[in-house]
Amino acid sequence: MRFLLKILSLTIFFLTSSGISNSAEKVEYLKTDWSFKGIFGKFDRGSLQRGYQVYTEVCSSCHSMKYVSYRNLAEKGGPEFSVQQAKAIAASFEVTDGPNADGEMFQRPGKLSDKFVMPYENVKAAQAANGGAYPPDMSVLVKARGGGANYIYSLLQGYEDPPAGITLDDGVYYNKYMYGNKIKMANPLSDGLVEYADGTNATVEQMSKDITTFLMWTAEPHLEARHQMGFKAIIYLIILTILVYFSMKRIWSRVETEI
Amino acid sequence: MSDHDYTPKSKAGKWFNDRLPLLTLANHLTDYPTPKNLNYWWTFGGILTFCLITQIVTGLTLAMHYIAHADMAFESVEHIMRDVNYGWLIRYIHANGASMFFLAVYIHIFRSLFYGSYKSPREIIWIIGIIIYLLMMAAAFMGYVLPWGQMSFWGATVITNLFSAIPLVGEGIVTWLWGGYSVDNPTLTRFFTLHYLIPFLILGLVVLHIWALHVPGNNNPVGIDIKKPSKDTVPFHPYIVIKDGFALLMFMIVFAFFVFYTPNILGHADNYIEADPLVTPAHIVPEWYLLPFYAILRSVPDKLLGVVAMLSAILILAALPWLDTSKIRSAVFRPLYKQFYWILVADVLILGYVGAMPAEGLYLLIARIATAYYFIHFLIILPLLGYKEKTLPIPLSITEPVLGGTPNLAMAKNKESQKIK
């Protein structure tokens, strides 16, 4: 018992001490009701499809998504476009293929098996077009940032006029959630920027939520399968543990000792 | 090892066993007399075996899909996460498995510290354990480099650079380790090779660790020598097997929770950014299980002395059987040691905490005090305690306290046994 108390007090000490230091350094990120959080968390299909629309119409002019394929758009656990829709989406992009029999590179419409077409040939080209800053690849972006989904969601809504005393260079913007508050990406969203196919009102908040949900999916395409399997696995383990506990009691009852 | 003779019942069994005594070994392992008062802290040996096998099996599977090349490693990990069937599951088990492995090994080590399991006649078991622990750290560090993320790259740069602190040959050694003038493709391929090799070295040492254990037999919470086999012991199978199994299942529930619901919480977000030699992350932090030693390293202002302090912090453990002068094993009967034990636990946790913080101001001061205390505990407190401490009387056999005999009776009986000690 005393031992447990010691463990407990140590745990509390560390939880509180880390809490104190964290609150001193970081800004509080905006939060929203993410459907993918929690033990049964699933993606909101509508939000994923709208998020894809925001990505294609807004983000994809600068940000690549090199680990995601068009076929993924029709896969279970994702935006779940129909295969026909995904094919049509892929075909709307021009893909460089080749070399052909004549040794020439050629353009053809995209196929399901193609990766998302990149906005720039290479990193240097991307930097040259964006004032020296490389727009990061978005495939795993949510997992590559400390605050995860909340951070991306906040950043998109964090553009403000700089406080008095801060001067910004040309092509640098003030964002209250960005590390160091200076960001080279101009505010990408404004109300009504996208006309959603399903008629949802495209506010900045709504678009931020949709694109973040979409980016969460591209970072963790098997999140739904993981949650479902996890629930089954843990229930299975708990039942097995209970059974083993009783057989252990039974076996040890032959020995006069506590267990 | 062979406390009793064993002959297989069947003729074929006897024929085989005369030529290769595998059945004798199996019989020894099932009959192995184990103290019946072992508590749940003793189940972590079995849990660690499970962790090692899990890492080897998942690691083998990952190696079939992983590409050890600076230009392709990051992409191949994403390929595993996205396109390999259940690749995400295998990788998350492997990545979180490393943390679970260290969690279990720390409990295992601190159990040994509490119950004095490192003392005579178990010094060799302990020293083999320390070697396994060192190899685990090497394997974990190199494994963390393989995804070729930002933390992989910069962690490898920081840690390999430690060798440059060695006078005269330091720089040469670092170049030799890297296979070039910076961490690059040759570094990655050799780290992959070694990361694949080390688990099998650990496996071999685990066999020796268990073999060395089976000579004197298990220590126990009371810490006294017991007759084996006797009414104080139970055969390993089924008693310990089912108990270890029960504890393992509880452990697996925690493991599963991490794998399925917070698979990235123990990692660092920066490792999902592909390695870039031109961009240094704001804070370079090792994995949580290396943080106490990282804090010791940074608490010394001189680079060479810092490396020496960090290595000594681990190697000092190997000398523990001789630094601890007390003849009594279990902290249960050492009231003063028990206090210092918990202070040490707190000290190591504090070191781990400040290891994750920037090395400046108050954090640095705390790290320095905690580092000093760590060495004071092993080099001054432990040797002195053996002479100064008034220990409690220890029981004659484990049966009395276990069977609930009144403590006074047990103590009266044991006055004599203490004299014998």
Coordinates of C-alpha atoms in Angstrom, one line a residue, chain B residues 33-372:
Chain B
P33 CA 12.1 -25.7 -8.3
T34 CA 11.0 -22.0 -7.9
P35 CA 10.4 -20.2 -4.6
K36 CA 6.7 -20.2 -4.0
N37 CA 6.6 -16.7 -2.6
L38 CA 7.7 -14.8 -5.7
N39 CA 5.6 -11.7 -6.3
Y40 CA 4.5 -10.2 -9.5
W41 CA 7.8 -8.2 -9.9
W42 CA 9.3 -11.5 -10.7
T43 CA 7.1 -12.0 -13.8
F44 CA 9.1 -9.5 -15.8
G45 CA 11.7 -12.0 -16.8
G46 CA 9.1 -13.9 -18.8
I47 CA 7.6 -10.7 -20.1
L48 CA 11.1 -9.6 -21.3
T49 CA 11.5 -12.9 -23.2
F50 CA 8.2 -12.2 -24.9
C51 CA 9.3 -8.7 -25.8
L52 CA 12.6 -10.0 -27.3
I53 CA 10.8 -12.6 -29.4
T54 CA 8.1 -10.1 -30.5
Q55 CA 10.8 -7.7 -31.6
I56 CA 12.7 -10.4 -33.6
V57 CA 9.5 -11.7 -35.3
T58 CA 8.1 -8.2 -36.2
G59 CA 11.7 -7.0 -37.1
L60 CA 12.2 -9.9 -39.5
T61 CA 8.9 -9.1 -41.2
L62 CA 9.8 -5.4 -41.5
A63 CA 13.2 -6.2 -42.9
M64 CA 11.5 -7.9 -45.8
H65 CA 9.9 -4.6 -46.9
Y66 CA 12.4 -2.0 -45.6
I67 CA 15.1 -0.6 -47.9
A68 CA 18.3 0.5 -46.1
H69 CA 19.2 3.4 -48.4
A70 CA 19.4 7.1 -47.5
D71 CA 17.2 8.0 -50.5
M72 CA 14.6 5.2 -50.0
A73 CA 14.4 4.4 -46.3
F74 CA 11.8 7.0 -45.4
E75 CA 9.7 6.1 -48.4
S76 CA 9.9 2.4 -47.7
V77 CA 8.7 2.9 -44.2
E78 CA 5.7 4.8 -45.6
H79 CA 5.2 1.9 -48.1
I80 CA 5.1 -0.4 -45.1
M81 CA 2.6 1.8 -43.3
R82 CA 0.3 2.2 -46.3
D83 CA 0.6 -0.7 -48.8
V84 CA 2.0 -3.7 -47.0
N85 CA -0.8 -5.9 -45.6
Y86 CA -1.0 -5.0 -41.9
G87 CA 2.3 -3.3 -42.3
W88 CA 1.1 -0.5 -40.0
L89 CA 0.3 -3.1 -37.3
I90 CA 3.7 -4.8 -37.6
R91 CA 5.6 -1.5 -37.5
Y92 CA 3.6 0.0 -34.6
I93 CA 4.2 -3.2 -32.6
H94 CA 7.9 -3.0 -33.4
A95 CA 8.2 0.7 -32.6
N96 CA 6.1 0.5 -29.4
G97 CA 7.6 -2.9 -28.6
A98 CA 11.0 -1.2 -28.1
S99 CA 9.4 1.1 -25.4
M100 CA 7.6 -1.8 -23.8
F101 CA 10.9 -3.7 -23.8
F102 CA 12.6 -0.9 -21.9
L103 CA 9.7 -0.4 -19.5
A104 CA 9.9 -4.1 -18.6
V105 CA 13.7 -4.1 -18.3
Y106 CA 13.7 -1.1 -16.0
I107 CA 11.2 -2.8 -13.7
H108 CA 13.3 -6.0 -13.9
I109 CA 16.4 -4.0 -13.0
F110 CA 14.8 -2.1 -10.1
R111 CA 13.3 -5.3 -8.8
S112 CA 16.8 -6.7 -8.7
L113 CA 18.0 -3.6 -6.8
F114 CA 15.2 -3.8 -4.3
Y115 CA 15.5 -7.5 -3.5
G116 CA 19.3 -7.6 -3.8
S117 CA 19.2 -10.2 -6.5
Y118 CA 22.6 -9.2 -7.8
K119 CA 24.3 -10.4 -4.6
S120 CA 26.3 -13.6 -4.2
P121 CA 25.9 -16.1 -5.7
R122 CA 24.1 -14.3 -8.5
E123 CA 26.8 -11.8 -9.7
I124 CA 27.3 -13.5 -13.1
I125 CA 23.5 -13.4 -13.8
W126 CA 23.6 -9.7 -13.0
I127 CA 26.6 -8.8 -15.1
I128 CA 25.2 -10.7 -18.1
G129 CA 22.1 -8.7 -17.5
I130 CA 24.0 -5.4 -17.7
I131 CA 25.6 -6.5 -21.0
I132 CA 22.2 -7.3 -22.4
Y133 CA 20.9 -3.9 -21.3
L134 CA 23.9 -2.2 -23.0
L135 CA 23.2 -4.2 -26.2
M136 CA 19.5 -3.3 -26.0
M137 CA 20.4 0.4 -25.9
A138 CA 22.7 0.0 -28.9
A139 CA 20.0 -1.9 -30.8
A140 CA 17.3 0.6 -29.9
F141 CA 19.4 3.6 -30.9
M142 CA 20.3 2.1 -34.2
G143 CA 16.7 1.0 -34.8
Y144 CA 15.6 4.6 -34.3
V145 CA 18.0 5.7 -37.0
L146 CA 16.5 3.4 -39.7
P147 CA 13.3 5.3 -40.6
W148 CA 15.7 8.1 -41.7
G149 CA 13.5 10.9 -40.2
Q150 CA 14.9 14.1 -38.8
M151 CA 15.3 12.7 -35.3
S152 CA 16.9 9.6 -36.7
F153 CA 19.5 11.6 -38.6
W154 CA 20.3 14.2 -35.9
G155 CA 20.2 11.7 -33.1
A156 CA 22.7 9.6 -35.0
T157 CA 24.9 12.6 -35.5
V158 CA 24.8 13.7 -31.9
I159 CA 25.5 10.2 -30.5
T160 CA 28.2 9.2 -32.9
N161 CA 29.9 12.6 -32.4
L162 CA 30.3 11.6 -28.7
F163 CA 33.2 9.4 -29.8
S164 CA 35.1 12.5 -31.0
A165 CA 35.6 13.4 -27.4
I166 CA 38.3 10.7 -27.2
P167 CA 41.7 12.4 -27.3
L168 CA 43.9 12.0 -30.4
V169 CA 41.9 9.3 -32.2
G170 CA 38.4 10.6 -31.6
E171 CA 37.9 12.3 -34.9
G172 CA 39.3 9.3 -36.8
I173 CA 36.9 6.9 -34.9
V174 CA 33.9 9.1 -35.8
T175 CA 34.8 9.1 -39.5
W176 CA 35.3 5.3 -39.3
L177 CA 31.9 4.8 -37.6
W178 CA 30.2 7.0 -40.2
G179 CA 32.0 5.5 -43.2
G180 CA 32.4 9.0 -44.5
Y181 CA 32.6 12.6 -43.3
S182 CA 29.0 12.8 -42.1
V183 CA 26.1 10.6 -41.2
D184 CA 25.0 9.3 -44.6
N185 CA 24.2 6.2 -46.6
P186 CA 27.1 4.1 -45.4
T187 CA 26.1 4.9 -41.8
L188 CA 22.6 3.8 -42.5
T189 CA 23.5 0.5 -44.1
R190 CA 25.9 -0.5 -41.3
F191 CA 23.4 0.5 -38.6
F192 CA 20.8 -1.7 -40.3
T193 CA 23.3 -4.6 -40.4
L194 CA 24.1 -4.2 -36.7
H195 CA 20.5 -3.6 -35.7
Y196 CA 19.7 -7.0 -37.3
L197 CA 22.6 -8.7 -35.6
I198 CA 22.3 -7.4 -32.0
P199 CA 19.0 -9.1 -31.2
F200 CA 20.5 -12.5 -31.8
L201 CA 23.5 -11.6 -29.6
I202 CA 20.9 -10.7 -27.0
L203 CA 19.1 -14.0 -27.5
G204 CA 22.3 -15.9 -26.9
L205 CA 23.1 -13.9 -23.8
V206 CA 19.5 -14.5 -22.5
V207 CA 20.2 -18.2 -22.7
L208 CA 23.3 -17.7 -20.6
H209 CA 21.4 -15.4 -18.3
I210 CA 18.8 -18.1 -17.7
W211 CA 21.4 -20.8 -17.4
A212 CA 23.3 -18.8 -14.8
L213 CA 20.0 -18.3 -13.0
H214 CA 19.2 -22.0 -12.9
V215 CA 22.5 -22.8 -11.1
P216 CA 21.7 -21.1 -7.7
G217 CA 18.0 -20.8 -8.5
N218 CA 15.7 -17.7 -8.1
N219 CA 16.2 -15.1 -5.3
N220 CA 12.9 -14.4 -3.6
P221 CA 11.2 -11.4 -1.8
V222 CA 12.5 -12.6 1.6
G223 CA 16.0 -12.9 0.1
I224 CA 17.1 -15.9 2.1
D225 CA 18.6 -19.1 0.7
I226 CA 16.1 -21.9 0.5
K227 CA 16.4 -25.6 0.1
K228 CA 15.5 -26.8 -3.4
P229 CA 13.3 -28.7 -3.9
S230 CA 11.4 -28.4 -0.7
K231 CA 8.1 -27.2 0.7
D232 CA 9.2 -23.7 0.0
T233 CA 9.4 -24.3 -3.7
V234 CA 6.9 -25.2 -6.5
P235 CA 7.8 -26.7 -9.9
F236 CA 8.1 -24.1 -12.7
H237 CA 5.3 -25.8 -14.6
P238 CA 2.4 -25.3 -14.1
Y239 CA 2.7 -22.9 -11.2
I240 CA 5.1 -20.2 -12.5
V241 CA 4.1 -20.7 -16.2
I242 CA 0.4 -19.8 -15.4
K243 CA 1.4 -16.9 -13.2
D244 CA 3.9 -15.5 -15.7
G245 CA 1.2 -16.0 -18.4
F246 CA -1.3 -14.1 -16.4
A247 CA 1.1 -11.2 -15.8
L248 CA 2.1 -11.3 -19.5
L249 CA -1.5 -10.9 -20.5
M250 CA -1.9 -7.9 -18.3
F251 CA 1.2 -6.4 -19.8
M252 CA -0.1 -7.2 -23.3
I253 CA -3.3 -5.2 -22.6
V254 CA -1.1 -2.1 -21.9
F255 CA 1.0 -2.9 -25.0
A256 CA -2.1 -3.2 -27.2
F257 CA -3.4 0.1 -25.9
F258 CA -0.3 1.9 -27.1
V259 CA -0.2 0.1 -30.4
F260 CA -3.8 0.6 -31.3
Y261 CA -4.7 3.9 -29.7
T262 CA -1.7 6.1 -29.2
P263 CA 1.0 4.5 -31.5
N264 CA 3.0 7.7 -31.9
I265 CA 2.9 9.2 -28.4
L266 CA 6.2 7.7 -27.4
G267 CA 7.9 8.8 -30.6
H268 CA 8.9 12.3 -31.7
A269 CA 6.8 14.2 -34.4
D270 CA 10.0 15.3 -36.1
N271 CA 10.7 11.7 -37.1
Y272 CA 7.9 11.9 -39.7
I273 CA 9.9 14.6 -41.5
E274 CA 12.4 13.0 -43.9
A275 CA 16.1 13.5 -42.8
D276 CA 17.6 16.7 -44.1
P277 CA 21.3 17.3 -43.4
L278 CA 20.8 21.1 -43.9
V279 CA 18.0 21.6 -41.3
T280 CA 18.7 21.0 -37.6
P281 CA 15.7 20.4 -35.4
A282 CA 15.1 22.9 -32.6
H283 CA 15.6 20.3 -29.8
I284 CA 17.3 17.0 -30.4
V285 CA 15.9 14.5 -27.9
P286 CA 16.6 10.8 -27.6
E287 CA 13.9 8.3 -26.9
W288 CA 12.5 8.4 -23.4
Y289 CA 14.3 5.3 -22.2
L290 CA 17.7 6.9 -22.8
L291 CA 16.8 10.3 -21.2
P292 CA 18.4 9.7 -17.7
F293 CA 21.8 9.0 -19.3
Y294 CA 21.3 11.9 -21.7
A295 CA 20.8 14.2 -18.7
I296 CA 24.0 12.9 -17.1
L297 CA 25.9 13.5 -20.3
R298 CA 24.7 17.1 -20.6
S299 CA 25.2 17.9 -16.9
V300 CA 29.0 17.8 -17.2
P301 CA 30.4 20.9 -18.9
D302 CA 33.3 19.0 -20.5
K303 CA 32.5 16.8 -23.5
L304 CA 35.0 14.0 -22.7
L305 CA 34.1 14.0 -19.0
G306 CA 30.4 14.0 -19.9
V307 CA 30.8 10.9 -22.0
V308 CA 32.9 9.3 -19.3
A309 CA 30.2 10.1 -16.7
M310 CA 27.4 8.7 -18.9
L311 CA 29.3 5.4 -19.5
S312 CA 30.3 5.2 -15.9
A313 CA 26.6 5.6 -14.9
I314 CA 25.9 2.3 -16.7
L315 CA 29.1 0.4 -16.0
I316 CA 29.0 1.2 -12.3
L317 CA 26.0 -1.2 -12.1
A318 CA 28.3 -4.1 -13.1
A319 CA 30.3 -3.4 -9.9
L320 CA 27.2 -3.3 -7.7
P321 CA 27.6 -6.8 -6.2
W322 CA 30.8 -5.5 -4.6
L323 CA 29.8 -2.0 -3.9
D324 CA 26.8 -3.2 -1.8
T325 CA 28.5 -4.5 1.3
S326 CA 25.4 -5.7 3.1
K327 CA 25.0 -9.4 3.6
I328 CA 21.2 -9.1 3.7
R329 CA 19.6 -9.3 0.2
S330 CA 16.1 -8.1 0.5
A331 CA 15.3 -4.4 1.2
V332 CA 12.3 -5.7 3.3
F333 CA 14.8 -6.3 6.1
R334 CA 16.9 -3.2 5.4
P335 CA 14.9 -0.2 6.7
L336 CA 17.6 2.4 5.7
Y337 CA 18.4 0.9 2.3
K338 CA 14.7 0.9 1.5
Q339 CA 14.6 4.7 2.0
F340 CA 17.6 5.2 -0.2
Y341 CA 16.2 2.9 -2.8
W342 CA 13.2 5.0 -3.3
I343 CA 15.3 8.2 -3.3
L344 CA 17.3 6.5 -6.2
V345 CA 14.1 5.7 -8.1
A346 CA 13.0 9.3 -7.7
D347 CA 16.5 10.5 -8.7
V348 CA 16.5 8.5 -11.9
L349 CA 13.0 9.7 -12.8
I350 CA 14.1 13.3 -12.2
L351 CA 17.1 12.7 -14.5
G352 CA 14.8 11.4 -17.1
Y353 CA 12.6 14.4 -16.8
V354 CA 15.4 17.0 -17.1
G355 CA 16.9 15.0 -19.9
A356 CA 13.9 15.9 -22.0
M357 CA 14.2 19.6 -21.1
P358 CA 16.6 22.1 -22.5
A359 CA 20.0 22.0 -20.7
E360 CA 19.9 25.5 -19.2
G361 CA 19.0 27.4 -16.0
L362 CA 17.2 25.5 -13.3
Y363 CA 17.0 22.3 -15.4
L364 CA 20.8 22.1 -15.7
L365 CA 21.2 22.7 -11.9
I366 CA 18.7 19.9 -11.1
A367 CA 20.5 17.6 -13.6
R368 CA 23.8 18.3 -11.9
I369 CA 22.5 17.6 -8.4
A370 CA 20.7 14.4 -9.6
T371 CA 23.8 13.2 -11.4
A372 CA 25.9 13.8 -8.4

